N, CA and C of each residue as an Amber inpcrd file, in Angstrom:
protein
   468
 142.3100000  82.2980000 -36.8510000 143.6680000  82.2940000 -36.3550000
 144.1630000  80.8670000 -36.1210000 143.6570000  79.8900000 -36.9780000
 144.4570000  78.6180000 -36.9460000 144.0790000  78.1790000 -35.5670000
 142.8850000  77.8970000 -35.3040000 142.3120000  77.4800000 -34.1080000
 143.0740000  77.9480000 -32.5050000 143.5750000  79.1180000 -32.8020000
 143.7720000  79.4240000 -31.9970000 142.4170000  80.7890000 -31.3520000
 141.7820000  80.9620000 -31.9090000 140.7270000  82.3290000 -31.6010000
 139.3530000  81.1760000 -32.1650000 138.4040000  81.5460000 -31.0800000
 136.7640000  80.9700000 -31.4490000 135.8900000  82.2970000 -30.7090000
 135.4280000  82.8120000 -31.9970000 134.5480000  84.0520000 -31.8330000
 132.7790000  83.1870000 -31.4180000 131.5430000  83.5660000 -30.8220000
 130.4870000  83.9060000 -30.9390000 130.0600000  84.4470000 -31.3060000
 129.0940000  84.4950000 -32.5110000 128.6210000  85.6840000 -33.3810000
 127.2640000  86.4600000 -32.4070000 126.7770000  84.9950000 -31.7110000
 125.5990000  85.4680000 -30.8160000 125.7380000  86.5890000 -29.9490000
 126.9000000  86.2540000 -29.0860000 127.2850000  87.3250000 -28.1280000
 128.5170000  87.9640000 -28.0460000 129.4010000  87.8930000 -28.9870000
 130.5950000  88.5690000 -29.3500000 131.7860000  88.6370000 -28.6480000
 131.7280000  87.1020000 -28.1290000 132.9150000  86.7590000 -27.0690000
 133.9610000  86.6350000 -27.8410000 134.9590000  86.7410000 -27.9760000
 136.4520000  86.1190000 -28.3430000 136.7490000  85.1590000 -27.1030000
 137.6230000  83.9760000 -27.6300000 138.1180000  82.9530000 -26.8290000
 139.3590000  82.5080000 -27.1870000 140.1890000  82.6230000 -26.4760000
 141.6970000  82.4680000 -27.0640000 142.0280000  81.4190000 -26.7430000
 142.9990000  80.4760000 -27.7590000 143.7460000  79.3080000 -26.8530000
 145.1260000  79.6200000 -27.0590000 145.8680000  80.2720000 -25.9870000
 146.7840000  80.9530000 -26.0570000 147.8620000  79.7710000 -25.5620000
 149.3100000  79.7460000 -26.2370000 150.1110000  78.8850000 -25.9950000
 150.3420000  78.7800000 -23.9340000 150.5410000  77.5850000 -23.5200000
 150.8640000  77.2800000 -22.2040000 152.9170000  77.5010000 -21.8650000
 153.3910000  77.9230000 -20.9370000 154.0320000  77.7760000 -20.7020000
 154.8450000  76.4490000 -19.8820000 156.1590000  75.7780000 -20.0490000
 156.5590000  75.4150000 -19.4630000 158.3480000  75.1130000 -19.0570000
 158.3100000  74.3130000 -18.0800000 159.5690000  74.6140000 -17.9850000
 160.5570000  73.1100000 -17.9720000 161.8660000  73.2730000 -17.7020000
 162.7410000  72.0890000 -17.9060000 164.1070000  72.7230000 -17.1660000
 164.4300000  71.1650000 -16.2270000 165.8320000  71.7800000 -15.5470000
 167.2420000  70.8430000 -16.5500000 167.9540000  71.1780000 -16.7060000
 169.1820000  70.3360000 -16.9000000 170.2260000  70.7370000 -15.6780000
 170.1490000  69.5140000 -15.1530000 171.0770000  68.6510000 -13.8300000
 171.8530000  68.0680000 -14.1470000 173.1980000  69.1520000 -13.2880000
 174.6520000  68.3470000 -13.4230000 175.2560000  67.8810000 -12.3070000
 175.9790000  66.9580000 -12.2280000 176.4430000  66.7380000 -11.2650000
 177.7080000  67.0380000 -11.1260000 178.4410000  66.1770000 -10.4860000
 180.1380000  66.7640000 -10.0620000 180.8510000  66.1070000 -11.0150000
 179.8300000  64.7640000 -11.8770000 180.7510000  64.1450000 -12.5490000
 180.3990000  64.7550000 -14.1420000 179.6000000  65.4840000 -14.2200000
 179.3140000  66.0310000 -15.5230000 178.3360000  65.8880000 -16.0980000
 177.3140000  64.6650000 -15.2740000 175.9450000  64.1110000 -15.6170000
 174.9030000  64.7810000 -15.6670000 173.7630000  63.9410000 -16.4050000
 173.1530000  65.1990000 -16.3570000 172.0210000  64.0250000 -16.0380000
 170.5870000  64.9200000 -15.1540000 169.9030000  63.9790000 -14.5800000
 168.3320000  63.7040000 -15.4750000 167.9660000  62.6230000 -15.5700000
 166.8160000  62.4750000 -16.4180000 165.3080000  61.4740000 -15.5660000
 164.5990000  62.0640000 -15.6470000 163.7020000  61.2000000 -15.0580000
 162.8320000  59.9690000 -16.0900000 162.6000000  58.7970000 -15.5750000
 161.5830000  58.1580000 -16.5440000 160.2150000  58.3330000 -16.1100000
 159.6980000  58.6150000 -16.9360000 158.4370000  59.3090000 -16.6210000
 157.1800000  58.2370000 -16.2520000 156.7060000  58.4070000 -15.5770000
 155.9540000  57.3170000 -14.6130000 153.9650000  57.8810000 -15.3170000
 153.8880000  58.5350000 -16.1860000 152.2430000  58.5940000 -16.8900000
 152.7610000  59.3010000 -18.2770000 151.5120000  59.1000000 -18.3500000
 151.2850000  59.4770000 -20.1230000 151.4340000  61.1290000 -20.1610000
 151.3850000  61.8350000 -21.2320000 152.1040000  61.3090000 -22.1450000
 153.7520000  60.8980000 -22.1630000 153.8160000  59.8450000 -22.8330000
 155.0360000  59.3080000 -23.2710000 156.1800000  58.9580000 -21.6770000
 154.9740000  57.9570000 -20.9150000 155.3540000  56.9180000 -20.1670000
 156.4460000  56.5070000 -20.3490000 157.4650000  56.1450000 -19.4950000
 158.5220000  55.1290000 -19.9190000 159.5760000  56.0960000 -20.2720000
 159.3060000  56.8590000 -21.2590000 160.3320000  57.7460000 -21.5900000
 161.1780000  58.9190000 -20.9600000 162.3050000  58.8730000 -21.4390000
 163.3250000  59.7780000 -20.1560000 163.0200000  61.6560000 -20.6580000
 162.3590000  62.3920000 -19.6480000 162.1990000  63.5160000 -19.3630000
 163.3430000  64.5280000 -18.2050000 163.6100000  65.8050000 -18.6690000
 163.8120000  66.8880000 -17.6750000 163.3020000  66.7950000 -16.6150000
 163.5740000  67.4070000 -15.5810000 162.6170000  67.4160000 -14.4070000
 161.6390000  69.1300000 -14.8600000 160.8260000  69.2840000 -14.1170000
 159.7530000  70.1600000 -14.8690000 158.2840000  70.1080000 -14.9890000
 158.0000000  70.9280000 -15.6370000 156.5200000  70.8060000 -15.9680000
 156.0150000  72.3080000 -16.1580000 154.3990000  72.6800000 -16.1170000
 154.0010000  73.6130000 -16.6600000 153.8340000  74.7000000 -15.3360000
 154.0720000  76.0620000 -15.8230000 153.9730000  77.2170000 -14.7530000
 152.6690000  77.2920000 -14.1930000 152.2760000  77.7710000 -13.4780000
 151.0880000  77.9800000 -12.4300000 150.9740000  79.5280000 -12.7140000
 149.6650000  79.8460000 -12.5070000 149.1570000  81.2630000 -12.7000000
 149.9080000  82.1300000 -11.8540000 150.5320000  83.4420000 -12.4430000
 151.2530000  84.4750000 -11.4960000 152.5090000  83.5210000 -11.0370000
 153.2950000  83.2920000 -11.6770000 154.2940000  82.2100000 -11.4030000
 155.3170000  82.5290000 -12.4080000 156.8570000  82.9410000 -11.8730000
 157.9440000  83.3550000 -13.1530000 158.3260000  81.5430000 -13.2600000
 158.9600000  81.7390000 -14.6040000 159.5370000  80.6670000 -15.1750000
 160.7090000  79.8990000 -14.2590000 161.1470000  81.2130000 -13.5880000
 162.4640000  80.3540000 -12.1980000 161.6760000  79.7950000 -11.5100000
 160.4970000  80.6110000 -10.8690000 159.5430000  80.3120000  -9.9190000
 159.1970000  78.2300000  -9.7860000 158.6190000  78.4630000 -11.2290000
 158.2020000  77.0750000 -11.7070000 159.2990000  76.7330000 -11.8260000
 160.6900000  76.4870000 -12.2730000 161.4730000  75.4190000 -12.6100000
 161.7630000  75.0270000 -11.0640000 161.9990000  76.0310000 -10.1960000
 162.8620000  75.8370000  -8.5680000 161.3500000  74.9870000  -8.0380000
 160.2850000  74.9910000  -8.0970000 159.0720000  74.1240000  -7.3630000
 159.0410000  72.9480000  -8.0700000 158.9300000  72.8990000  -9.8090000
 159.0470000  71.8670000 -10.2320000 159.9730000  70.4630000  -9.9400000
 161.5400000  71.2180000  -9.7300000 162.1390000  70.1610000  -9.2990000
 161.9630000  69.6600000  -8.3440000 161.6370000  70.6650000  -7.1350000
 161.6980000  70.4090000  -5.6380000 160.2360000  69.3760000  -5.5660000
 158.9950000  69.2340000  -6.1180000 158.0780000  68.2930000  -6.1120000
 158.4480000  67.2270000  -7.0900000 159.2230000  66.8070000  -8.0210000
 159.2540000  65.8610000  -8.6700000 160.7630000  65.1440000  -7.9850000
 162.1190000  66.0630000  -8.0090000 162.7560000  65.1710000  -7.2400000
 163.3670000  65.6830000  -5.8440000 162.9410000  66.3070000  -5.3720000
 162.5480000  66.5770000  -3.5360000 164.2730000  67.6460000  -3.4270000
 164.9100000  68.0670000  -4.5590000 165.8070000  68.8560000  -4.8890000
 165.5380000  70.3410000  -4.2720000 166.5180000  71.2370000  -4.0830000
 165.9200000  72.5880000  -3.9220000 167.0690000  73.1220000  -4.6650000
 167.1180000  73.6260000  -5.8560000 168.1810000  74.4860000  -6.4490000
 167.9260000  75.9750000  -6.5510000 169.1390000  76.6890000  -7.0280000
 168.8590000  78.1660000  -6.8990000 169.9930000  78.7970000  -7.7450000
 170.7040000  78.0200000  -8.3870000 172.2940000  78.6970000  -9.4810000
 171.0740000  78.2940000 -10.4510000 169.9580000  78.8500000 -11.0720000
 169.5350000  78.3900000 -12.1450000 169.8700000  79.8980000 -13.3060000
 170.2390000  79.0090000 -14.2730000 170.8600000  79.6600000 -14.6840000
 170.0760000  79.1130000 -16.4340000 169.4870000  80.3640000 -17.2380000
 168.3430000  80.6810000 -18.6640000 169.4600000  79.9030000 -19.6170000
 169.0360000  78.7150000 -20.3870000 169.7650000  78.2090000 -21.5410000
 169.2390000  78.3850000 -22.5270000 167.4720000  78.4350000 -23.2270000
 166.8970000  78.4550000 -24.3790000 165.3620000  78.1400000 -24.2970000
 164.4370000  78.6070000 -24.9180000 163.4750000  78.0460000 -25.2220000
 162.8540000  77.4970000 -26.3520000 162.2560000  76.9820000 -26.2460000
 161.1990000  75.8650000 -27.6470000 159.9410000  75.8260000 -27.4990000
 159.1320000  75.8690000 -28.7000000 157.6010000  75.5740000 -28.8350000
 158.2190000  73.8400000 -28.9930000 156.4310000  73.5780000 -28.2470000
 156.5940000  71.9090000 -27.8630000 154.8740000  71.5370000 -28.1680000
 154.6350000  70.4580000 -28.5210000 153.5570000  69.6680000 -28.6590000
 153.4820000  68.7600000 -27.6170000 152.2440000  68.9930000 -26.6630000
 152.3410000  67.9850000 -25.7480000 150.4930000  67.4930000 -25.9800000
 150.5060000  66.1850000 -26.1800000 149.2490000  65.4310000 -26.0870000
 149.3140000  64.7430000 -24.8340000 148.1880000  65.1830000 -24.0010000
 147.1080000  64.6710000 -23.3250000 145.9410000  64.1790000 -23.8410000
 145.7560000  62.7470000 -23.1920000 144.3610000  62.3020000 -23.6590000
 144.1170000  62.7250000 -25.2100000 144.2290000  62.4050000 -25.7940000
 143.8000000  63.0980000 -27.2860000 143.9190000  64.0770000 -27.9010000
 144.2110000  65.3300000 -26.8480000 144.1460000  66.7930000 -27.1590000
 145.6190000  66.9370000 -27.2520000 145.5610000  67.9690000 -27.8090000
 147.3790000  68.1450000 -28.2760000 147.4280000  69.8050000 -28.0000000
 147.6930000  70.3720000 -26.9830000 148.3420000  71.2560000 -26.5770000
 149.5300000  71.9650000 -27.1100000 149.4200000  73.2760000 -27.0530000
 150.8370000  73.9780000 -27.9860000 151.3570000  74.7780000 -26.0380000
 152.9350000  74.3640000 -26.7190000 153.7030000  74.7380000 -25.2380000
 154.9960000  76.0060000 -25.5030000 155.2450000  76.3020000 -24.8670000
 156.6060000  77.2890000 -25.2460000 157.3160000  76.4390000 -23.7850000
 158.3830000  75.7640000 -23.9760000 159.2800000  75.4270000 -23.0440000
 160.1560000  76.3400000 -22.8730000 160.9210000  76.5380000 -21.2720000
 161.9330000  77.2580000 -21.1690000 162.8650000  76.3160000 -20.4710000
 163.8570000  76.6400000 -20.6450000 165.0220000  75.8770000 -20.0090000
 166.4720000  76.6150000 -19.7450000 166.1800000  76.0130000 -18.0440000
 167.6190000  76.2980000 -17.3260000 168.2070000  75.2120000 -17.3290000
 169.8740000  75.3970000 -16.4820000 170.8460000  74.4000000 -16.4130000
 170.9100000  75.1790000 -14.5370000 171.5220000  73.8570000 -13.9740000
 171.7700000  74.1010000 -12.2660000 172.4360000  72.9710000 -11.9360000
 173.5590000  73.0460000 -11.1110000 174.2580000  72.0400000 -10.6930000
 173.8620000  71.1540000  -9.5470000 173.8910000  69.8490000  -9.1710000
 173.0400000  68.9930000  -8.3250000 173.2090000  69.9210000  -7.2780000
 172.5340000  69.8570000  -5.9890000 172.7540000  70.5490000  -4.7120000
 173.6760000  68.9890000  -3.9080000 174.8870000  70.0580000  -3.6890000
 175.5520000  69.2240000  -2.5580000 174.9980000  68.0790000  -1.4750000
 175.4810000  67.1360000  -0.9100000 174.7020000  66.5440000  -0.0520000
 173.1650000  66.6800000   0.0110000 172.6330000  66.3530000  -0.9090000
 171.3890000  65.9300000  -1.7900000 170.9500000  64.6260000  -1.6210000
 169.7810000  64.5220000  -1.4840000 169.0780000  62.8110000  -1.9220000
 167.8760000  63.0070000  -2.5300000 167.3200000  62.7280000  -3.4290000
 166.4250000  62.7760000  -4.3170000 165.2630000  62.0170000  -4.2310000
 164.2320000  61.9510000  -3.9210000 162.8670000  61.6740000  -3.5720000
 161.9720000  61.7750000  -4.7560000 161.6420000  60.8500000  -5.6240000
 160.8150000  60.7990000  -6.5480000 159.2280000  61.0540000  -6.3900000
 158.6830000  61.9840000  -6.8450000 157.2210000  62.4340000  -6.7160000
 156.3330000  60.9470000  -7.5110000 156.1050000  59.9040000  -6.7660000
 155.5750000  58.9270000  -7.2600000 154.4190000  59.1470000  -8.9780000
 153.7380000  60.2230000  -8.6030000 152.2870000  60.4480000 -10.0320000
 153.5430000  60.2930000 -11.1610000 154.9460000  60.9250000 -11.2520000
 155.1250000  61.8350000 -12.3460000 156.3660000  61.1630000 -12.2920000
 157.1130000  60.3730000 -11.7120000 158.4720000  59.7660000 -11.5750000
 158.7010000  58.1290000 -11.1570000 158.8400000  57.6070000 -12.5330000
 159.3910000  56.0970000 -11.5630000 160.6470000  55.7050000 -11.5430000
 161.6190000  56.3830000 -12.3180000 162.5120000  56.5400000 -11.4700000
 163.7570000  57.6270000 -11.7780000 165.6290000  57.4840000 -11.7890000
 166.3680000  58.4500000 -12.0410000 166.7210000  57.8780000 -13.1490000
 167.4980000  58.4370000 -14.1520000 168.8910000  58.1150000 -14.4110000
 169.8830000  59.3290000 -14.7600000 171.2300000  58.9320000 -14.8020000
 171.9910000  59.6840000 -15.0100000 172.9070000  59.6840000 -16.3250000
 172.8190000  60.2900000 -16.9340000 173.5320000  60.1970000 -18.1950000
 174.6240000  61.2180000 -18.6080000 175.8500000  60.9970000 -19.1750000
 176.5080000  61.3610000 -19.3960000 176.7420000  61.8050000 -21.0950000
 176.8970000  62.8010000 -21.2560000 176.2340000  64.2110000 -22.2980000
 177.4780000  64.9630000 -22.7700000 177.8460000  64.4700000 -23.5520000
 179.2540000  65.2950000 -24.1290000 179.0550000  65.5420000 -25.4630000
 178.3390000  64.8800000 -26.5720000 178.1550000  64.9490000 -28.0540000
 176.7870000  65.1500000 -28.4270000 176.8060000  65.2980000 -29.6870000
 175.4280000  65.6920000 -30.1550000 174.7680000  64.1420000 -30.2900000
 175.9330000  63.4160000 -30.2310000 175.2110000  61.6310000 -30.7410000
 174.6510000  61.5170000 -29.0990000 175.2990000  62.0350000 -28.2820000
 174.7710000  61.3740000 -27.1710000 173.1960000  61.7850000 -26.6730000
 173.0400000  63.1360000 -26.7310000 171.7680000  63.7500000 -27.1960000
 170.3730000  62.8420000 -28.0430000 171.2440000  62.4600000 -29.3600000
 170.5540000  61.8450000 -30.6260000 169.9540000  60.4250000 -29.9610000
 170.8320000  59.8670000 -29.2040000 170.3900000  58.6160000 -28.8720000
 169.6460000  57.9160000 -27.6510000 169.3640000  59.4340000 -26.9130000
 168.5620000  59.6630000 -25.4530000 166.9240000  59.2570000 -25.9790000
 166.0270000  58.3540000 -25.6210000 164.7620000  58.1130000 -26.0690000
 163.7810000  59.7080000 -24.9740000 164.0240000  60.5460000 -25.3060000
 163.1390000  61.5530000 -24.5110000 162.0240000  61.5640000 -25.2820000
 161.0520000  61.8040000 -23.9300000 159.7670000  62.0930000 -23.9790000
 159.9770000  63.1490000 -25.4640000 160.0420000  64.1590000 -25.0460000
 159.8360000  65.7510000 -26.1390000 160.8480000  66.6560000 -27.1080000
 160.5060000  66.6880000 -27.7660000 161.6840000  66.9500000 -28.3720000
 162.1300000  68.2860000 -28.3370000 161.3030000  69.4040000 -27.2550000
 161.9270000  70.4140000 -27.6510000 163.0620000  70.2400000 -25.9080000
 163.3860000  69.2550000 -25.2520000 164.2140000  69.3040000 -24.5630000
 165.6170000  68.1670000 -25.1230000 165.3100000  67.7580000 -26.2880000
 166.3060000  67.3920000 -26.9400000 167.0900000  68.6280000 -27.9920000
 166.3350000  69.3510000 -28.3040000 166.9270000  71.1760000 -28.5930000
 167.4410000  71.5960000 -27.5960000 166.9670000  71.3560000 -26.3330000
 167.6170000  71.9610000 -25.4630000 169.1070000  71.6740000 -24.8220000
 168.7180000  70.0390000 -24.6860000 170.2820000  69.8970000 -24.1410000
 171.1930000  70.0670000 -25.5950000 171.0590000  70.1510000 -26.4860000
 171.6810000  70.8300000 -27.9040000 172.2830000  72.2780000 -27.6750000
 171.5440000  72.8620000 -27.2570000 171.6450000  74.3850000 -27.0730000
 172.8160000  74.0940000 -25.7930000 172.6780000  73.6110000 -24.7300000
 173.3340000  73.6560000 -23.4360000 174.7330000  73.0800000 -23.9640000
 174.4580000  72.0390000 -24.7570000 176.5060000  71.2500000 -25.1790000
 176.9540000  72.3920000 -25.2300000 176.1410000  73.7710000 -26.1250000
 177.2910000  74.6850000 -26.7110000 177.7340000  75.4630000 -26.0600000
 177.1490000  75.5840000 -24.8790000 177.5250000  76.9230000 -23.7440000
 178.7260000  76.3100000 -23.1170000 179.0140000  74.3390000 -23.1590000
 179.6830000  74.2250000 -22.2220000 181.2590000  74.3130000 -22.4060000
């Protein structure tokens, strides 16, 4: 199964490496922005990411996006609202992981201040997102959240 299944002939285990889930917020603000973190470790350091990350066992996809933000930028949202998902390639250390991303959209929370989770954030920015060029020319970490804010222009 394309390295996804490793049988034992000895003892007749099956072993699955079944795709990981994860998630991604798109943050707007009042002015239309949308919020991006630069990502403070590997993979793909430096580069501007969603806020997010991968679900936790027994954990819905809102579940994880509403904790994700709230530990990476000290946010608590709750208008989250389903835009699209994507299979994603994420390498760690050498290994290259298969992902299914999901992605919501949620508007900043009012009288808000944002607290960067030091491991995973060094710092904000805010970018302003109206075209597909503007999308095209964002250096993001992954590309299936560059599908995504793609998918989100069109809802708006």
């Amino acid at each position: 199964m394309n390295g996804r299944k490793w049988f034992c002939p000895d003892c007749e285990f099956d072993l699955y490496n079944n795709t990981a889930s994860a998630v991604g917020i798109i943050l707007k603000n009042s002015l239309n922005q949308v919020l991006f973190e630069v990502r403070a470790k590997e993979p793909r350091k430096g580069y501007l990411a969603l806020p997010g990350g991968f679900t936790s066992a027994d954990e819905s996809a809102e579940d994880a996006a509403r904790r994700e933000c709230l530990e990476e930028t000290g946010l608590k949202v709750n208008d989250l609202k389903y835009i699209c998902s994507f299979p994603n390639n994420y390498e760690y250390k050498n290994i290259h992981y298969k992902t299914c991303d999901l992605f919501f959209s949620a508007d900043f929370p009012d009288n808000s201040s944002m607290q960067a989770q030091p491991s995973e954030v060094e710092s904000f920015v805010w970018k302003e997102i109206k075209t597909e060029e503007d999308v095209k020319n964002l250096p993001l970490a992954f590309d299936s959240a560059k599908k995504s804010l793609l998918c989100w222009l069109k809802t708006r």
